[in-house]
Short mmCIF file of C-alpha atoms and ligand atoms in Angstrom, two decimals:
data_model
loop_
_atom_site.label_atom_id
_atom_site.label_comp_id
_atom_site.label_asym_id
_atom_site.label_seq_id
_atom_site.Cartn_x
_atom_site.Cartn_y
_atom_site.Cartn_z
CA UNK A 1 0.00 0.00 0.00
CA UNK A 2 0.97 3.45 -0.91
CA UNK A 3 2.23 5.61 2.07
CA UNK A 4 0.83 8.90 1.90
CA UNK A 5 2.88 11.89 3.95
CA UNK A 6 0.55 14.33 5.94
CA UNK A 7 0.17 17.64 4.47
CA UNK A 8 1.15 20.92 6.06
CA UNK A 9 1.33 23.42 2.95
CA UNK A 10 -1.77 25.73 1.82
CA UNK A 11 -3.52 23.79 -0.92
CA UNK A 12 -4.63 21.09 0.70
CA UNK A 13 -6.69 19.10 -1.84
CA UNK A 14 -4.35 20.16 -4.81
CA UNK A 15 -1.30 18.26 -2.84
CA UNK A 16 -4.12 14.88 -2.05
CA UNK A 17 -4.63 15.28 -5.29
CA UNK A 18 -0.99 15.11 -6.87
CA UNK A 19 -0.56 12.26 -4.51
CA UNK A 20 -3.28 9.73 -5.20
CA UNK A 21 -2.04 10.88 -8.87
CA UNK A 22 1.31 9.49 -8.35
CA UNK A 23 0.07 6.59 -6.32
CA UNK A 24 -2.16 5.53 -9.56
CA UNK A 25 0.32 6.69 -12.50
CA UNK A 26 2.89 4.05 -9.99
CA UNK A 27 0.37 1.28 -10.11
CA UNK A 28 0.01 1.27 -6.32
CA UNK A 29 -3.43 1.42 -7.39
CA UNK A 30 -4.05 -0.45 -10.98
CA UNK A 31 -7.74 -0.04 -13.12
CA UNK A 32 -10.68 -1.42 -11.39
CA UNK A 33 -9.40 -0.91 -8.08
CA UNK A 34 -11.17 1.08 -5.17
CA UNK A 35 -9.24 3.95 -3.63
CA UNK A 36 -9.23 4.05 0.10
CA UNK A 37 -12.67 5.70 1.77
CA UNK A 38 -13.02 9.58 2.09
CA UNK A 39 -12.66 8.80 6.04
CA UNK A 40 -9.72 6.25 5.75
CA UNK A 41 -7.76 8.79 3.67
CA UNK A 42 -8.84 11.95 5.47
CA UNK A 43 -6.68 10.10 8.53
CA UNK A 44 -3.80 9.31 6.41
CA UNK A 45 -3.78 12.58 5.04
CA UNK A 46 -4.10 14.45 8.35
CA UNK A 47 -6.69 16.67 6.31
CA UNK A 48 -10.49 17.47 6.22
CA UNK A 49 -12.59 15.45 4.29
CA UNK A 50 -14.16 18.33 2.51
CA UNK A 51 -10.30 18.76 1.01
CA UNK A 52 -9.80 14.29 0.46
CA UNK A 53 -13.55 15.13 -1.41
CA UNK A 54 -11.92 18.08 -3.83
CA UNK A 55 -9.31 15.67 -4.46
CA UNK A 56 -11.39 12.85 -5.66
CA UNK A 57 -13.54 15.31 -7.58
CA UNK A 58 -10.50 16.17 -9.42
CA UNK A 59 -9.47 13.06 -10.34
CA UNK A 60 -12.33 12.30 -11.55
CA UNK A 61 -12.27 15.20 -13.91
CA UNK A 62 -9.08 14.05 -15.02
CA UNK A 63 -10.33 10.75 -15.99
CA UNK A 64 -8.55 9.06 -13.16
CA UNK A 65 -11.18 8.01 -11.50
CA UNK A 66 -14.82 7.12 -11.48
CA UNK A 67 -17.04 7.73 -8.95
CA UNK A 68 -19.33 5.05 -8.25
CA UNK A 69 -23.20 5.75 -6.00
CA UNK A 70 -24.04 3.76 -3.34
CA UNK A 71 -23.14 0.68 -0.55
CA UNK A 72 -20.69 -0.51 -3.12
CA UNK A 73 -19.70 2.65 -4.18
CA UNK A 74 -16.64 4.72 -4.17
CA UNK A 75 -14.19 6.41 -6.27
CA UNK A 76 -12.36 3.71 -8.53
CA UNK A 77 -9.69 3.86 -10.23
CA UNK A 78 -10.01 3.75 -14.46
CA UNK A 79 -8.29 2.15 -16.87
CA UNK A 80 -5.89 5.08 -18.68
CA UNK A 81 -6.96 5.50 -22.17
CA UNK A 82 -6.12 7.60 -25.38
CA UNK A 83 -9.75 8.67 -25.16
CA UNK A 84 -8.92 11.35 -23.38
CA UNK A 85 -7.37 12.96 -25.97
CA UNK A 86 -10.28 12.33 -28.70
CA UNK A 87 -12.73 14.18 -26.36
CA UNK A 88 -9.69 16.98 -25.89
CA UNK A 89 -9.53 17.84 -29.22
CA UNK A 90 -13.28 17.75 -30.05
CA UNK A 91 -13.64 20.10 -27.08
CA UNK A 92 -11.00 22.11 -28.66
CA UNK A 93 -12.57 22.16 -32.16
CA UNK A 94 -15.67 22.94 -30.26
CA UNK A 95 -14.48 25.55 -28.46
CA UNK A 96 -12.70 26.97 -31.79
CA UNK A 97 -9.81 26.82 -30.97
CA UNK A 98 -8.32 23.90 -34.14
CA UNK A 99 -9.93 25.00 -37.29
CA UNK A 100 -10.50 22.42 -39.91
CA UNK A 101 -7.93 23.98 -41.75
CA UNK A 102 -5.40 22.69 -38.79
CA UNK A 103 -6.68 19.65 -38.95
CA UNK A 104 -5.97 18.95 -42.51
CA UNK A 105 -2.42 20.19 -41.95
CA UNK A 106 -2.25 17.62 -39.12
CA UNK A 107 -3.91 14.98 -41.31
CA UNK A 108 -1.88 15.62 -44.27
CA UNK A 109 1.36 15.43 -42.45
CA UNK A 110 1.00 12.48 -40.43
CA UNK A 111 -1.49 10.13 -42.19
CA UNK A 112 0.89 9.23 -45.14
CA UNK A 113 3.71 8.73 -42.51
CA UNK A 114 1.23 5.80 -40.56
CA UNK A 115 0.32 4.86 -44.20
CA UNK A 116 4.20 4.06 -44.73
CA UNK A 117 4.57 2.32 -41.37
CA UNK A 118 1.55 0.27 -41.97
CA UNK A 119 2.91 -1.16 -45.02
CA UNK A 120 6.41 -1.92 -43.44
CA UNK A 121 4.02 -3.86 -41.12
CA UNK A 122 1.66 -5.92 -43.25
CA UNK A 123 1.51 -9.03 -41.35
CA UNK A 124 -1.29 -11.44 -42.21
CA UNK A 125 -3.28 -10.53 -38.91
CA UNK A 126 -3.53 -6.73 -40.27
CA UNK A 127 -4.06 -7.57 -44.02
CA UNK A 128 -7.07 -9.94 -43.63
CA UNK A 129 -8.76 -6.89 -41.25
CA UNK A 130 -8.04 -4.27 -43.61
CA UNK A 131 -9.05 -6.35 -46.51
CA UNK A 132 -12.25 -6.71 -45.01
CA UNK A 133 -13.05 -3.35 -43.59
CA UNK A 134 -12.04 -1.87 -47.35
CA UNK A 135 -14.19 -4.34 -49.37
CA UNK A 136 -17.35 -4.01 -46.85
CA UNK A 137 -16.91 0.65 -46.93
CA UNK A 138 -20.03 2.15 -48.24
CA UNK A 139 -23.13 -0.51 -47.74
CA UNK A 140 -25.39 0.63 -50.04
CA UNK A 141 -28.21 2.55 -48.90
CA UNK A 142 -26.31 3.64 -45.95
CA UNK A 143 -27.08 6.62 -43.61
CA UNK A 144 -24.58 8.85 -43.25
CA UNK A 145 -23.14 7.70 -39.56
CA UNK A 146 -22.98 4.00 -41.00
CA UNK A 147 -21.46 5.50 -43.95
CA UNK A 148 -19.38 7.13 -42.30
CA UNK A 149 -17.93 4.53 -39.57
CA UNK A 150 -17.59 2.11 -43.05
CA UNK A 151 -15.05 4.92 -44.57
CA UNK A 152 -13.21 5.09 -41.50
CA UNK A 153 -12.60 1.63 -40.38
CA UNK A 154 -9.23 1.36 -43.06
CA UNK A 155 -7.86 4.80 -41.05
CA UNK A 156 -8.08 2.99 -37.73
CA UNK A 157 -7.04 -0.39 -38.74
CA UNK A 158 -3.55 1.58 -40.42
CA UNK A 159 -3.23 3.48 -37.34
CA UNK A 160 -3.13 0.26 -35.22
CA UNK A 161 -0.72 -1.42 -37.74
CA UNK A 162 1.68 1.58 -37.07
CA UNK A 163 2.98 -0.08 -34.21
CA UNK A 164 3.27 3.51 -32.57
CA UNK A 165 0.27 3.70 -29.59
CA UNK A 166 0.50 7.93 -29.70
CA UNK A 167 0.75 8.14 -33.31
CA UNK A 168 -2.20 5.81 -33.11
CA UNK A 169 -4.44 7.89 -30.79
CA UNK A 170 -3.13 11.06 -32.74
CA UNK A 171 -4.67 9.58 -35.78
CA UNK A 172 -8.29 8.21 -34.10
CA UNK A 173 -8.55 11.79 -32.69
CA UNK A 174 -8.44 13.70 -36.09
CA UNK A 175 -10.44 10.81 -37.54
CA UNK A 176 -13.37 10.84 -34.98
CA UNK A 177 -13.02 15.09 -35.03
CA UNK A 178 -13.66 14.10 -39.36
CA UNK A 179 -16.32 12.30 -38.46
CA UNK A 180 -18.26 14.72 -36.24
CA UNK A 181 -17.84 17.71 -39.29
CA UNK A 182 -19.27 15.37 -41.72
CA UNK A 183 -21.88 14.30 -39.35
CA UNK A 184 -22.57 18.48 -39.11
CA UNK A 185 -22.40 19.06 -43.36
CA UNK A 186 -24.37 16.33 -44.09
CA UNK A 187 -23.04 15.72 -47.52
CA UNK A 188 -25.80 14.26 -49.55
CA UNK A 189 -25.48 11.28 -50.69
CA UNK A 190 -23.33 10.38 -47.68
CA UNK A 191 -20.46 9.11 -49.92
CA UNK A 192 -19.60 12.17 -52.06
CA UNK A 193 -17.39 13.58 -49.89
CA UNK A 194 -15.34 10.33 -49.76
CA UNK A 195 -15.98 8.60 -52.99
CA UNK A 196 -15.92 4.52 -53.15
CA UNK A 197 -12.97 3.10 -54.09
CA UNK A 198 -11.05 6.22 -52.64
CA UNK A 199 -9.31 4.06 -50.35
CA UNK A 200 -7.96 1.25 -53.07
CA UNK A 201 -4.68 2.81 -53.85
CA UNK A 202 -3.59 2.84 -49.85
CA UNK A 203 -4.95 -0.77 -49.48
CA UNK A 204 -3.51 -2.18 -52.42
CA UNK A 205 -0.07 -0.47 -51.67
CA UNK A 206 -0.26 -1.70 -47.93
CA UNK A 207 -1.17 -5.11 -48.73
CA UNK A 208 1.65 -5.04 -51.26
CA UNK A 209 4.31 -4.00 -48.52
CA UNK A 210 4.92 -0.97 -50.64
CA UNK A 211 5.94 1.76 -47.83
CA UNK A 212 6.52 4.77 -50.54
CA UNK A 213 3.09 3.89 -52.41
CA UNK A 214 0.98 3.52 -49.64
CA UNK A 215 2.56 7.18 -48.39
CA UNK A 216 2.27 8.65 -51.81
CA UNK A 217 -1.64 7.08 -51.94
CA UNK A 218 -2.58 8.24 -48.48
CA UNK A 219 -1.25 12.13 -49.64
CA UNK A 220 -3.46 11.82 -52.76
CA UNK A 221 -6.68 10.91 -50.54
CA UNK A 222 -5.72 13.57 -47.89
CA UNK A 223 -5.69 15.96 -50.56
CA UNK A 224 -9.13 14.88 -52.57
CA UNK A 225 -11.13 14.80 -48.97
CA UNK A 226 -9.92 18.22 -48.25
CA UNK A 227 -11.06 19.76 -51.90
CA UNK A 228 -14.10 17.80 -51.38
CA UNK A 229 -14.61 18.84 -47.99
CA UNK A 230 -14.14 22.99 -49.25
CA UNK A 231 -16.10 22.24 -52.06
CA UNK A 232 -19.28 21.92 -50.03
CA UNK A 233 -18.77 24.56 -48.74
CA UNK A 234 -20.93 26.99 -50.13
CA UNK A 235 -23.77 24.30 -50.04
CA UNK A 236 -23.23 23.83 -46.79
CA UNK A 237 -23.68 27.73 -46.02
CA UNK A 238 -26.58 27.86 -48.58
CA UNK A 239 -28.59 25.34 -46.32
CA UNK A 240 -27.62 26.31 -43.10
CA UNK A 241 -30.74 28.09 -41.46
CA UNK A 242 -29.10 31.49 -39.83
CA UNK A 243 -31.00 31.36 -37.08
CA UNK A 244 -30.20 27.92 -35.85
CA UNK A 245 -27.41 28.69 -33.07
CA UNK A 246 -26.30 24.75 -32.73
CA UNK A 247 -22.78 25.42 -31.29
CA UNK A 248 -20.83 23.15 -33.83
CA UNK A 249 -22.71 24.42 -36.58
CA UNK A 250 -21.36 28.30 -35.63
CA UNK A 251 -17.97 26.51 -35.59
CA UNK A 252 -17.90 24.65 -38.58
CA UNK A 253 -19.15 28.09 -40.88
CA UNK A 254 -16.15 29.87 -38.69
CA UNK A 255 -13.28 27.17 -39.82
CA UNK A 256 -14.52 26.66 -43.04
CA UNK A 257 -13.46 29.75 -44.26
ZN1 LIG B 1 -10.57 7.83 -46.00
#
């Protein structure tokens, strides 16, 4: 068990709160695992339990923790994702503060680079999955969030055969943040912002263990998204109803421009 040390400076909770951080981040306490109660570490930490209770709060807002209701209840400790950083940058896009501008620059920049990776890495196990995800994109008569999450499968499955877990999440962050613009614009029919077949270059490169190809491929789609994307544009500002105030429509009209 993790020894705490009592706490004699001014911010109380702030200093629980670093901590039970570094008690967690040190596996003292892994995912799934309940931390001590409010009472138990109120004595340990020689502190009020109004200041263990900011603590816990804060953890919790950090995604350390989950705070569970009742006899069983507590505040337990989660398993550390990448999630984190999807919902960051959505927050950020919400907030306006990536255009989609930015996020092309990011897309363009690293997508061929995971493209190349994934084809230095075409092992059987990847190749079958992306195989499958590529020939089953764009059921037909698809709504647009089926559509979509049919386009997008290939972009996650090369991310995970980049064998680099940030590069990874990096990737599943601009592609959910993609996902939630198109899901705004409403291209009509759901597919003519990402064509069929758009992908077949990158797949066929990959699966050939062509690094420079699949790179080269993944630039080209990057590129025809993005012109697609600008492109409906002025639809998209045609159709929009001015005096709808839905916050992500406000910020996809801003970044568009
Ligand atoms: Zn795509």
């Amino acid at each position: 068990m993790h020894n705490f040390k009592p706490i004699k400076q001014p911010r109380i909770s702030e200093e629980v709160f670093n901590q039970l951080k570094e008690a967690i981040l040190s596996n003292d306490f892994r995912a799934g695992d309940k931390l001590p109660s409010e009472r138990d570490l109120a004595e340990q930490f020689q502190v009020s339990r109004v200041a263990i209770r900011e603590a816990i709060r804060a953890l919790e807002n950090n995604g350390f923790v989950s705070i569970r209701q009742g006899a069983a209840g507590g505040a337990f400790v989660t398993d550390l994702t990448f999630e984190q950083l999807s919902s960051a940058c959505l927050d950020l896009f919400l907030a306006n503060k990536i255009s989609i501008h930015e996020l092309h620059q990011v897309r363009i920049l690293i997508e061929p680079e995971v493209a190349r990776l994934a084809a230095l890495n075409a092992i059987p196990e990847f190749t079958k999955r992306l195989l499958e995800a590529f020939e089953a994109e764009h059921p037909p008569g698809a709504l647009l969030t089926e559509d979509i999450a049919s386009a997008t499968k290939v972009h996650f499955i090369l991310a995970e055969m980049c064998g680099n877990r940030f590069l990874e999440a990096i990737v599943n962050s601009v592609i959910k943040l993609n996902a939630k613009i198109l899901e705004e614009i409403k291209p009509n029919p759901p597919y003519s912002i990402h064509p069929p077949g758009l992908h077949r270059p990158i797949v066929e490169a990959v699966l050939a263990g062509n690094p420079e190809a699949a790179s080269e491929a993944m630039r080209n789609h990057a590129a025809i998204f993005y012109d697609n994307l600008m492109n409906l544009e002025k639809e998209y500002r045609e159709r929009v109803d001015v005096g709808v105030d839905l916050h992500l429509k406000n910020q996809v009209l801003c970044t568009l421009s």
